[in-house]
Short mmCIF file of C-alpha atoms in Angstrom, two decimals:
data_model
loop_
_atom_site.label_atom_id
_atom_site.label_comp_id
_atom_site.label_asym_id
_atom_site.label_seq_id
_atom_site.Cartn_x
_atom_site.Cartn_y
_atom_site.Cartn_z
CA MET A 1 6.72 13.31 21.35
CA ALA A 2 4.27 13.47 17.98
CA VAL A 3 1.50 11.49 18.26
CA ARG A 4 -1.15 10.27 15.56
CA PRO A 5 -4.72 10.76 16.43
CA THR A 6 -5.35 6.93 16.07
CA ASP A 7 -3.07 6.02 18.68
CA LEU A 8 -4.45 8.86 21.34
CA ARG A 9 -6.31 6.23 23.47
CA ARG A 10 -3.30 3.80 24.17
CA LEU A 11 -1.60 7.35 25.12
CA VAL A 12 -4.18 8.09 27.63
CA GLN A 13 -4.25 4.40 28.37
CA ARG A 14 -0.40 4.59 29.25
CA GLY A 15 -1.25 7.61 31.67
CA LEU A 16 -0.02 10.36 28.91
CA ARG A 17 -1.54 13.51 28.32
CA SER A 18 -1.80 15.19 24.82
CA VAL A 19 -1.52 18.82 23.69
CA SER A 20 -2.49 20.10 20.23
CA SER A 21 -2.08 22.84 17.94
CA ARG A 22 -4.83 24.73 15.79
CA ALA A 23 -6.06 22.56 12.51
CA LEU A 24 -2.56 22.65 10.39
CA GLU A 25 -3.24 19.79 8.24
CA ALA A 26 -5.75 18.81 5.69
CA PHE A 27 -6.77 15.56 4.17
CA ALA A 28 -8.41 15.69 0.75
CA LEU A 29 -9.46 13.41 -2.10
CA VAL A 30 -7.73 14.27 -5.66
CA PHE A 31 -9.41 12.60 -8.66
CA GLU A 32 -7.14 11.77 -11.54
CA PRO A 33 -7.37 13.18 -14.98
CA HIS A 34 -9.34 10.32 -16.87
CA ARG A 35 -11.91 10.62 -13.77
CA ALA A 36 -11.99 14.47 -13.49
CA THR A 37 -14.08 14.70 -16.71
CA PRO A 38 -17.72 16.08 -16.98
CA ALA A 39 -18.98 12.50 -17.33
CA ASP A 40 -17.56 11.44 -13.94
CA LEU A 41 -19.21 14.24 -12.09
CA LEU A 42 -21.87 12.13 -10.55
CA VAL A 43 -19.66 9.57 -9.36
CA ARG A 44 -17.39 12.01 -7.56
CA ARG A 45 -20.39 13.72 -6.22
CA ALA A 46 -21.44 10.67 -4.61
CA VAL A 47 -18.12 9.81 -3.25
CA ALA A 48 -17.97 13.28 -1.95
CA THR A 49 -21.60 13.33 0.04
CA SER A 50 -21.08 9.97 1.07
CA ILE A 51 -18.28 10.56 3.51
CA ASP A 52 -19.32 10.70 6.89
CA ARG A 53 -16.85 13.39 8.25
CA VAL A 54 -18.56 13.77 11.58
CA THR A 55 -18.11 10.34 12.39
CA LEU A 56 -14.42 9.86 10.89
CA SER A 57 -13.42 13.20 13.11
CA THR A 58 -14.72 12.07 16.48
CA VAL A 59 -14.66 8.09 16.15
CA LEU A 60 -11.65 7.23 13.94
CA LEU A 61 -9.57 10.40 14.72
CA GLN A 62 -10.77 10.41 18.34
CA ARG A 63 -12.22 13.80 18.46
CA GLN A 64 -8.74 15.15 17.35
CA ALA A 65 -9.93 16.53 13.64
CA GLU A 66 -12.26 18.48 12.34
CA PRO A 67 -14.87 17.83 9.38
CA ALA A 68 -13.75 19.59 6.54
CA ALA A 69 -15.90 20.72 3.23
CA ALA A 70 -13.25 23.47 2.29
CA LEU A 71 -9.72 23.25 2.22
CA LEU A 72 -8.83 26.04 4.75
CA PRO A 73 -9.81 25.43 8.51
CA SER A 74 -12.62 27.66 10.01
CA TRP A 75 -10.36 29.33 12.52
CA LEU A 76 -8.27 30.83 9.68
CA SER A 77 -10.50 31.71 6.83
CA GLY A 78 -13.65 32.31 8.85
CA TYR A 79 -15.90 31.10 6.19
CA ALA A 80 -15.57 27.62 6.08
CA PRO A 81 -19.22 27.08 7.41
CA MET A 82 -20.33 28.15 3.82
CA PHE A 83 -18.84 25.11 2.28
CA GLN A 84 -21.36 22.13 3.26
CA SER A 85 -21.73 18.60 1.96
CA THR A 86 -25.00 18.21 1.34
CA PRO A 87 -26.21 14.36 1.69
CA ALA A 88 -27.00 12.71 -1.71
CA SER A 89 -30.50 12.56 -2.93
CA ALA A 90 -32.54 9.48 -3.87
CA SER A 91 -32.39 10.38 -7.27
CA SER A 92 -28.83 10.59 -7.47
CA ARG A 93 -28.71 7.05 -5.78
CA THR A 94 -30.80 5.84 -8.59
CA ALA A 95 -28.64 7.41 -10.96
CA ILE A 96 -25.45 5.95 -9.47
CA ALA A 97 -27.15 2.16 -9.40
CA ALA A 98 -28.25 2.86 -13.14
CA LEU A 99 -24.25 3.12 -14.09
CA PRO A 100 -22.19 0.28 -15.30
CA LEU A 101 -20.13 -1.49 -12.84
CA ASP A 102 -16.58 -0.28 -14.03
CA GLU A 103 -17.74 3.14 -13.58
CA ARG A 104 -18.85 2.74 -10.27
CA ARG A 105 -15.62 1.22 -9.26
CA LEU A 106 -12.33 3.39 -7.87
CA THR A 107 -9.10 2.65 -6.92
CA LEU A 108 -7.95 5.02 -4.07
CA ARG A 109 -3.94 5.42 -3.71
CA VAL A 110 -2.79 6.29 -0.38
CA ASP A 111 0.66 6.79 1.19
CA ALA A 112 1.79 3.45 2.36
CA ALA A 113 3.81 5.25 4.97
CA ASP A 114 1.18 6.89 6.37
CA PRO A 115 -1.26 4.96 9.22
CA VAL A 116 -3.58 7.73 9.50
CA ALA A 117 -3.97 8.05 5.70
CA GLN A 118 -4.55 4.43 5.20
CA ALA A 119 -7.51 4.39 8.10
CA ILE A 120 -8.96 7.58 6.77
CA ALA A 121 -9.05 5.88 3.25
CA GLU A 122 -10.66 2.53 4.37
CA ARG A 123 -13.36 4.68 6.02
CA VAL A 124 -14.02 6.37 2.90
CA ALA A 125 -14.50 3.24 1.24
CA VAL A 126 -17.06 2.19 3.67
CA ASP A 127 -18.68 5.36 3.40
CA ALA A 128 -18.87 5.29 -0.56
CA ARG A 129 -20.24 1.54 -0.51
CA GLU A 130 -23.17 2.76 1.37
CA ALA A 131 -23.49 5.22 -1.92
CA GLY A 132 -23.22 2.36 -4.28
CA ILE A 133 -19.44 3.23 -5.10
CA THR A 134 -16.86 0.39 -4.59
CA ILE A 135 -13.42 1.92 -3.71
CA LYS A 136 -10.46 -0.39 -3.61
CA VAL A 137 -7.63 1.09 -1.26
CA GLN A 138 -4.12 1.03 -2.74
CA ALA A 139 -0.83 1.45 -0.68
CA PRO A 140 1.83 0.33 -3.13
CA VAL A 141 5.57 0.32 -2.18
CA GLY A 142 6.35 0.12 -5.57
CA LEU A 143 5.01 0.25 -9.34
CA ALA A 144 1.32 -0.23 -9.16
CA PRO A 145 -1.75 0.01 -11.59
CA ARG A 146 -3.00 3.73 -12.39
CA PRO A 147 -5.25 5.05 -9.46
CA ASP A 148 -8.58 6.85 -10.08
CA VAL A 149 -8.13 8.97 -6.87
CA ARG A 150 -5.39 10.05 -4.49
CA LEU A 151 -5.79 10.68 -0.68
CA VAL A 152 -3.42 13.50 -0.12
CA ARG A 153 -2.06 15.23 3.18
CA VAL A 154 -1.25 18.72 3.27
CA ALA A 155 0.30 20.58 6.06
CA PHE A 156 0.81 24.28 6.11
CA ASP A 157 2.01 27.32 8.27
CA ALA A 158 -0.44 29.21 10.38
CA THR A 159 -0.16 32.52 8.32
CA THR A 160 -2.97 34.30 6.24
CA PRO A 161 -5.65 32.59 3.93
CA ASP A 162 -4.16 34.24 0.73
CA ARG A 163 -0.89 32.43 1.48
CA VAL A 164 -2.15 29.14 2.93
CA LEU A 165 -4.45 28.65 -0.12
CA ALA A 166 -1.72 29.31 -2.33
CA ALA A 167 0.47 26.69 -0.30
CA ILE A 168 -2.06 24.35 -0.57
CA MET A 169 -2.84 24.38 -4.24
CA ALA A 170 1.00 24.22 -4.72
CA ALA A 171 1.24 20.99 -2.83
CA LEU A 172 -1.61 19.92 -4.63
CA GLY A 173 0.00 20.36 -7.92
CA SER A 174 -0.65 22.19 -10.95
CA ARG A 175 -2.28 19.42 -12.68
CA ALA A 176 -4.94 18.81 -10.14
CA THR A 177 -5.77 22.43 -9.57
CA ALA A 178 -6.03 23.27 -13.20
CA LEU A 179 -8.16 20.39 -13.55
CA ALA A 180 -10.38 21.78 -10.85
CA THR A 181 -10.27 25.42 -11.83
CA THR A 182 -8.79 27.95 -14.29
CA GLU A 183 -8.34 30.35 -11.21
CA PRO A 184 -4.87 31.26 -10.36
CA ALA A 185 -3.70 30.85 -6.94
CA PRO A 186 -4.64 34.22 -4.95
CA ALA A 187 -1.84 36.86 -5.00
CA ILE A 188 0.02 37.75 -1.56
CA GLY A 189 -2.23 40.01 0.12
CA ALA A 190 -5.44 39.36 -1.85
CA PRO A 191 -8.49 39.98 -0.02
CA LEU A 192 -10.55 37.53 1.51
CA ASP A 193 -13.27 37.40 -1.14
CA THR A 194 -10.47 36.64 -3.56
CA VAL A 195 -9.38 33.46 -1.60
CA TYR A 196 -12.95 32.62 -1.16
CA ARG A 197 -13.83 33.04 -4.65
CA VAL A 198 -10.60 30.58 -5.70
CA GLU A 199 -11.00 27.94 -3.07
CA ARG A 200 -14.88 27.60 -4.02
CA ALA A 201 -13.79 27.17 -7.54
CA LEU A 202 -11.33 24.44 -6.62
CA VAL A 203 -13.91 22.18 -4.99
CA GLU A 204 -17.27 23.15 -6.63
CA ARG A 205 -16.75 20.39 -9.05
CA ASP A 206 -15.58 17.60 -6.60
CA ILE A 207 -12.21 16.83 -8.16
CA ILE A 208 -10.77 18.05 -5.10
CA VAL A 209 -12.63 16.85 -2.03
CA PRO A 210 -11.67 18.05 1.35
CA ILE A 211 -12.30 15.50 4.27
CA VAL A 212 -10.57 16.72 7.69
CA HIS A 213 -8.65 19.07 9.07
CA LEU A 214 -5.81 17.92 11.80
CA PRO A 215 -3.89 19.46 14.65
CA VAL A 216 -0.20 19.10 15.39
CA LEU A 217 -0.58 16.47 18.26
CA TYR A 218 1.72 15.66 20.84
CA GLY A 219 2.27 13.53 23.98
CA LEU A 220 3.45 14.76 27.25
CA GLY A 221 5.22 12.38 29.91
CA GLU A 222 4.06 12.26 33.34
CA ARG A 223 6.83 14.63 34.35
CA VAL A 224 6.11 17.33 32.07
CA GLU A 225 4.33 20.16 33.46
CA SER A 226 3.53 23.54 32.24
CA TRP A 227 3.03 27.10 34.34
CA ASN A 228 0.27 29.34 33.23
CA GLY A 229 -0.35 28.55 29.66
CA PRO A 230 -0.25 25.71 27.05
CA ALA A 231 2.85 23.71 26.33
CA VAL A 232 2.24 23.91 22.52
CA SER A 233 1.23 27.16 21.02
CA PRO A 234 -1.85 27.17 18.73
CA ILE A 235 0.62 27.29 15.53
CA GLY A 236 2.45 24.24 16.58
CA ALA A 237 5.42 25.24 18.29
CA TRP A 238 6.70 24.32 21.55
CA ASN A 239 6.25 26.99 24.29
CA LEU A 240 9.29 26.17 25.99
CA ALA A 241 9.49 29.18 28.23
CA ASN A 242 6.14 27.75 29.51
CA VAL A 243 7.48 24.26 30.00
CA TRP A 244 9.36 22.86 32.81
CA LEU A 245 10.45 19.21 33.94
CA ARG A 246 9.45 17.79 37.46
CA SER A 247 11.96 15.65 39.35
CA ALA A 248 11.32 11.86 39.38
CA SER A 249 11.72 12.09 42.89
CA LEU A 250 9.41 14.65 43.86
CA PRO A 251 5.81 13.78 44.47
CA ASP A 252 2.92 14.89 42.46
CA LYS A 253 1.63 17.13 45.59
CA PRO A 254 4.53 17.43 48.09
CA ASP A 255 3.03 17.49 51.81
CA ARG A 256 6.09 19.20 53.57
CA PRO A 257 5.89 21.66 56.21
CA ASP A 258 6.89 25.20 56.16
CA ARG A 259 9.59 24.85 58.34
CA PRO A 260 11.64 21.97 59.89
CA ASP A 261 10.54 20.78 62.96
CA ARG A 262 12.53 21.97 65.78
CA PRO A 263 12.87 20.87 69.52
CA ASP A 264 11.29 23.24 72.12
CA ARG A 265 13.73 25.68 73.44
CA PRO A 266 13.08 28.09 76.52
CA ASP A 267 12.71 31.62 75.47
CA ARG A 268 16.11 33.61 75.82
CA GLN A 269 16.44 35.86 78.73
#
């Protein structure tokens, strides 16, 4: 069964095991047009640099996530470590404190049906408060006031960097990507340096702010076993040829003799 990273501790307490794929989902903040202006760059950057991605990944998401400063995970692009979020300087914190209160307040919209997104949003709000930014998390089920920023969750297939970045850009929407950069999505077969250039342009003005990458996570019942390889492949698919179901009546480590006991019999003449 598919499980949420935030539920992993309860899964373990029930005696179940977990298996996961490589990182195949990305969470990112996307600022709305009215907060994507050059005048709001200071606020956006303060939010982006305030997020403690390591703690979010290891504590809230129970070591089932990877901190992300890039949209593509490192296993796919290889260049993700080149995207680093530097901590805010003392001068930038002073500049934030000098802004009017209205400019330091943001409404963050999340999917009301996504508990993981809501948990991440609440953590982002806590971190932003330390930087002088007040974030109100909004999870509407109907009409609601216009948000300033959205938390988006994008799943992608394990293909190639050019295809995945193009798919992520399509999922984010043309309005968001056009606000971030004039660069078009990479063409199919585009070289890696082109993919890097487009991705760098997407995130450099903090209109799109990557937060974490997540794998596909499954919980296994106590009777589910695998042969020599993992039950789930790196691309998130079940490796059914490698999975078997132990009989409910079969103990974990059967202690049976190699042959049934037989009464002693004299040797035949």
